[in-house]
Each structure stands twice: as C-alpha cells, then as structure tokens.
Short mmCIF file of C-alpha atoms and ligand atoms in Angstrom, two decimals:
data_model
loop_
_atom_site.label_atom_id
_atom_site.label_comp_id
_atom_site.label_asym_id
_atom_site.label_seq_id
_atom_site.Cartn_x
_atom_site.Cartn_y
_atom_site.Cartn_z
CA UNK A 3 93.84 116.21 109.85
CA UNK A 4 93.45 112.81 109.29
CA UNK A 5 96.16 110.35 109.11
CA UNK A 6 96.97 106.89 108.11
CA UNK A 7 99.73 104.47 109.25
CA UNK A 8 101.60 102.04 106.72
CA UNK A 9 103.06 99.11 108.84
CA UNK A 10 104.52 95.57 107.21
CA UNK A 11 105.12 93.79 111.11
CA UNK A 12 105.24 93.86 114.81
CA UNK A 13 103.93 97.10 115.34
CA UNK A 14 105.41 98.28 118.36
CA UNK A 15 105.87 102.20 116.66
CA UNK A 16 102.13 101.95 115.67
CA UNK A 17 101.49 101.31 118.91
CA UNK A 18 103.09 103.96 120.25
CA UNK A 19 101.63 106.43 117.75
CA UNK A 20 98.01 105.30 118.75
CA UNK A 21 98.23 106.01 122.04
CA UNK A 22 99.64 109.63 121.64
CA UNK A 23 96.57 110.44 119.20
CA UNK A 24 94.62 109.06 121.81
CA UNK A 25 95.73 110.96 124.78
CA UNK A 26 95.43 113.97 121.93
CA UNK A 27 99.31 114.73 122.42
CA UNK A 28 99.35 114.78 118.76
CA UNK A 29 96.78 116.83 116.71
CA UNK A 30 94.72 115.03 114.09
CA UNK A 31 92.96 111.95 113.96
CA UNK A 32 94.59 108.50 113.62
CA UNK A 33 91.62 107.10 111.24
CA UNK A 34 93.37 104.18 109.28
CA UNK A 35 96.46 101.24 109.55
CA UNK A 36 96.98 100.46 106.42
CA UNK A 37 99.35 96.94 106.17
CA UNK A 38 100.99 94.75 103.16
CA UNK A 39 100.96 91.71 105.48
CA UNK A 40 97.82 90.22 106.23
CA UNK A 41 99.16 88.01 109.00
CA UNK A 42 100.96 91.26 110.92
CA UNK A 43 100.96 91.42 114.56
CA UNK A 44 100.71 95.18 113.50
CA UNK A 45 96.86 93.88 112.91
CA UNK A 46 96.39 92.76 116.33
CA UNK A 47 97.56 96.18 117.86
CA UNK A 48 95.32 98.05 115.57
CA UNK A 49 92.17 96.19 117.54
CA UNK A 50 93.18 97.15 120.54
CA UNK A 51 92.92 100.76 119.80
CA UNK A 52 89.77 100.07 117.48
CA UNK A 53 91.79 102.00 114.48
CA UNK A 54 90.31 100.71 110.99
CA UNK A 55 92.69 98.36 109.12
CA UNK A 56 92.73 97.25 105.53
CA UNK A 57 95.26 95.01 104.31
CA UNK A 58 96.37 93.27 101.30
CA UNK A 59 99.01 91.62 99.54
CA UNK A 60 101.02 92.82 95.99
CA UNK A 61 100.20 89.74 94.82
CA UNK A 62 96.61 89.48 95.78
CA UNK A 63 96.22 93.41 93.24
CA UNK A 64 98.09 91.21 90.77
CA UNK A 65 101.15 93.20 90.68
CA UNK A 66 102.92 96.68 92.21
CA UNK A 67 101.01 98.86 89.56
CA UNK A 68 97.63 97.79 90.58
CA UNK A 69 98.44 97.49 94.29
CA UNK A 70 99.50 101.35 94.37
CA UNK A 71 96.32 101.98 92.56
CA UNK A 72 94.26 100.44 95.49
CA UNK A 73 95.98 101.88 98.05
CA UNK A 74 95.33 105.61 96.48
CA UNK A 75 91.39 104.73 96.25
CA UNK A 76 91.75 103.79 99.54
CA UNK A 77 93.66 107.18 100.68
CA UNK A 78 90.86 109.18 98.65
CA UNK A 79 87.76 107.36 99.84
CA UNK A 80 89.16 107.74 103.71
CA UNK A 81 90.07 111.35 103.08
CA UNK A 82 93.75 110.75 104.10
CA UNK A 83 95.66 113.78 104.73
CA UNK A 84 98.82 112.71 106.12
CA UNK A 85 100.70 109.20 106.02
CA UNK A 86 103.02 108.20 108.58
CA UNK A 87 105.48 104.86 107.70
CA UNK A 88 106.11 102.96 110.71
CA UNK A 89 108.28 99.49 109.89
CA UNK A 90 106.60 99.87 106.44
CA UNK A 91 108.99 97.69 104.42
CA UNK A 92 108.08 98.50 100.78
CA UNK A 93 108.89 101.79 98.65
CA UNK A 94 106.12 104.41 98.22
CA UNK A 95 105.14 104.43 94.38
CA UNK A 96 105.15 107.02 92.12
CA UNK A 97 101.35 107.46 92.20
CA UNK A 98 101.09 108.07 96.03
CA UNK A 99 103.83 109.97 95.91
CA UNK A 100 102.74 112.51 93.60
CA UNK A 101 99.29 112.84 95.43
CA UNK A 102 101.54 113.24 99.31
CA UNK A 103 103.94 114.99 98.20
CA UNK A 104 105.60 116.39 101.47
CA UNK A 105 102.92 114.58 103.56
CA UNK A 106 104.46 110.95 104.37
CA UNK A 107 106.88 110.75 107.00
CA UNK A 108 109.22 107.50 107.88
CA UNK A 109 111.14 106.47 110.70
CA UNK A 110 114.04 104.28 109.93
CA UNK A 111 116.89 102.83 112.53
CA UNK A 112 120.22 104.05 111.76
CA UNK A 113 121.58 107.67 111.21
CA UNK A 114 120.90 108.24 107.93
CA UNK A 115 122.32 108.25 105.13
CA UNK A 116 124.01 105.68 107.02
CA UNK A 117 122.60 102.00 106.40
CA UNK A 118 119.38 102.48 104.74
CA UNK A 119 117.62 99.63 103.48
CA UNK A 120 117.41 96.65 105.23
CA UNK A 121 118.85 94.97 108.36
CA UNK A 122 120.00 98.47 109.31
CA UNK A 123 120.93 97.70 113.08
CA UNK A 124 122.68 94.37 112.18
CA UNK A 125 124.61 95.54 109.77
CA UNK A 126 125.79 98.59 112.14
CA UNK A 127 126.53 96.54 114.93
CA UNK A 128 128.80 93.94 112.52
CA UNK A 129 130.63 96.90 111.52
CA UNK A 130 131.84 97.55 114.99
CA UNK A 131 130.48 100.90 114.79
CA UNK A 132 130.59 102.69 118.62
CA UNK A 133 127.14 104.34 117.76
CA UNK A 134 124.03 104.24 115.09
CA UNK A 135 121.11 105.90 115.08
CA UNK A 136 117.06 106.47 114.48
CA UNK A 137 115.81 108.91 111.96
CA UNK A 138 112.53 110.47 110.94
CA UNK A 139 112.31 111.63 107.20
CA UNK A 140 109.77 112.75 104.47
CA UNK A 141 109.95 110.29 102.16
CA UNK A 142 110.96 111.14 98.61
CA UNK A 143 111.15 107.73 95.57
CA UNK A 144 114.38 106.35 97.07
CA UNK A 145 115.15 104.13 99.49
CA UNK A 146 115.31 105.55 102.97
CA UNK A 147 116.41 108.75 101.00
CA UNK A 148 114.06 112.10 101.39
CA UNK A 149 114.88 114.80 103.73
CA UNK A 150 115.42 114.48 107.45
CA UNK A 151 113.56 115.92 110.04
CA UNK A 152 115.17 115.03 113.39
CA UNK A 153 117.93 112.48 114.05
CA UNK A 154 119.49 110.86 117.52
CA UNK A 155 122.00 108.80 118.16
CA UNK A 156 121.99 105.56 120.02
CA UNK A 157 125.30 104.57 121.60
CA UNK A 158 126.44 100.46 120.65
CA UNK A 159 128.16 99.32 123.53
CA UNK A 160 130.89 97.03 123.87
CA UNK A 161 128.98 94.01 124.80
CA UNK A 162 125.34 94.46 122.56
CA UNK A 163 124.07 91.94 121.15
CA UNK A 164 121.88 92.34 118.01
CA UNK A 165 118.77 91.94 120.71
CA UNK A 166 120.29 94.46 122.97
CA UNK A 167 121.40 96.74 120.38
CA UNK A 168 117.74 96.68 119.00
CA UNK A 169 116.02 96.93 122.24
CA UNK A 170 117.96 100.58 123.03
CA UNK A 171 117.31 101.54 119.18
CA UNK A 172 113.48 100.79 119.50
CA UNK A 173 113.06 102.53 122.59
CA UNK A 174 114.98 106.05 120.93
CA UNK A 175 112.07 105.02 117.95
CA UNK A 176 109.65 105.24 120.56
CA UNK A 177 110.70 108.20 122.63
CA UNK A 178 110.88 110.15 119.23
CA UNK A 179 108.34 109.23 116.96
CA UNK A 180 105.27 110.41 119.13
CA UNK A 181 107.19 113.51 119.75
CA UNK A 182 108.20 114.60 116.29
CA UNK A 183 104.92 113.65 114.07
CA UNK A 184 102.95 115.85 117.14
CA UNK A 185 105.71 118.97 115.92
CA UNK A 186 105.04 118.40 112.14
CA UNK A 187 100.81 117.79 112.78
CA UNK A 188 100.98 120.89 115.05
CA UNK A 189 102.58 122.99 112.37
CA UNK A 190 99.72 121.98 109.50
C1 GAR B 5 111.45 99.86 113.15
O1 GAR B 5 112.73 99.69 113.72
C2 GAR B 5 111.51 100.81 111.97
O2 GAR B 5 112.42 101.85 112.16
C3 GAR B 5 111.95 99.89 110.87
O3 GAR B 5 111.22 98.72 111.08
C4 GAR B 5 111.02 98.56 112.48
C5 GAR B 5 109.55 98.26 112.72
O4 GAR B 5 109.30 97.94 114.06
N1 GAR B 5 111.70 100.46 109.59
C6 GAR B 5 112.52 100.32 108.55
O5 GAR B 5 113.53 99.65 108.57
C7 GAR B 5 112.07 101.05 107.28
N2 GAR B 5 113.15 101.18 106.38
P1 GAR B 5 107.81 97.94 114.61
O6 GAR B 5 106.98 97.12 113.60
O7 GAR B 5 107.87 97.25 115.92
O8 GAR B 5 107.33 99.34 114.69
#
C-alpha cells in the first residue's frame, strides 16, 4: 500500500502520521507529501522524515482544471494507492475523486456535520458551545461532507481561549489520526 499525504500548512498531523509509518504501527508505506503551498512548514517536516515532497501552486498549473490534472499524473506515476488529507485546505476535484473513490480520508476539527469549512474551532468556541469535536471522514465532492469513520469529542471549557481550545483539539487530532488510518490500512 502506498500512500500519499495532502497538507496546505504547519504540519503537525503529518508529522504525526510519519512517525507511525515509521515505527510500522500503520501498514503501508508513507511514499509522498504532496502540498499546495510551497512555503509550508508542512515542507520542513517532510525532510526530517526524508518523505518525497512535490508542491505547487493553482496558479503556477494556470488554473484548478490543470492543477487537478497534475496532481493525478503525479498519483499515477508514484503508484498512489491511498490519500490521506491532513490540514489540506482545498476541495478534492472531480478527477481525483473518480480515480480514489473510497480511498482519501480527512481529518477535520469539529464534530461533524457541525462547522465544516473553515475556522471550525473559532467559530465553535464563539458560539459558546460546552464541547466540539475532531472527525475522520472519506471524502466525497463536498465540503467536509463524505462519510464518517470515527468521531470524539473535545470538551471547551469555561475559560479556553482560541489557543487553548486548539491546543486540546490538536492533541485529540493527534491521538486519533495515527490510530484510525492504521484500522482502515490494516483492513485493505
Ligand atoms: C488540523 O486541525 C486539521 O484538522 C485542519 O487543519 C489543521 C491542520 O493542522 N483541517 C481542516 O480544517 C480541513 N477542513 P496541521 O497542519 O498542524 O496538521
């Protein structure tokens, strides 16, 4: 099995991915990072773990069409199997998603269908919600919208801050993501 991560950013769930194909706690290889921001700290990480990274820019492909286009040559010349999003911030296009069908996972942080899209923790805490959420999903052509796989709460307490608040929600990312894409790898 070999899989690819899509990242737009920081990179801390990539990081935490690498390290459990690493220590083999999750079957399959972890051959490619693929990332829409060629300045990502994502980029840096990737290094580290000596995981191949291509990146480029919409723009750069001259528009969304031709940008999906590359990233499927890509996918075929690497022999992706699998495609796991982690703080990818763009939708999947019609074209990859007719080729993965049932074979790209996403973690986003809320408790879906509750604030998908963006600013999802910020928006939960301004609510004055008590609790939100992380989520793991196969991705379908919507926005944070395909078919869930696991879900936990995280508790928002009465004195988080947006940093706090996102601290405890990034750490539930990280205690679950390893864990669940090892349970969906295992199973293929
Ligand atoms: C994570 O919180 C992830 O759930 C979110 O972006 C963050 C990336 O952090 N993804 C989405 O909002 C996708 N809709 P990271 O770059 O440190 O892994």
């Amino acid at each position: 099995m070999r899989v690819a991560i899509f990242a737009s950013g920081n990179g801390s769930n990539f990081e935490v991915l690498a390290q459990a194909f690493q220590a083999k706690k999750i079957a399959g290889n972890l051959v490619l990072l693929f990332c829409d921001h060629p300045d990502a700290y994502v980029i840096e990480r990737a290094k580290k773990y000596k995981i191949k990274t291509v990146s480029f820019t919409v723009k750069e492909c001259g528009g969304k069409g031709l940008y999906e286009k590359k990233i499927a040559q890509l996918l075929e010349q690497e022999n992706i199997d699998f495609i796991a999003l982690a703080g990818y911030m763009r939708v999947i296009g019609p074209l990859i998603l007719s080729k993965y069908e049932g074979k790209i996972v996403n973690i986003h942080p809320a408790y879906l269908p509750e604030y998908p899209g963006l600013h999802s923790i910020e928006r939960a805490l301004a609510d004055g919600k008590q609790k939100t959420g992380v989520t793991i999903h196969y991705i379908d052509s919507g926005v944070d919208s395909g078919p869930i796989i696991a879900q936990e709460h995280v508790a928002i307490l009465a004195d988080d801050t947006l940093e706090t608040l996102e601290q405890r929600v990034h750490a539930c990312e990280h205690r679950m993501y390893p864990r669940v894409l090892a349970q969906i790898l295992e199973k293929r």
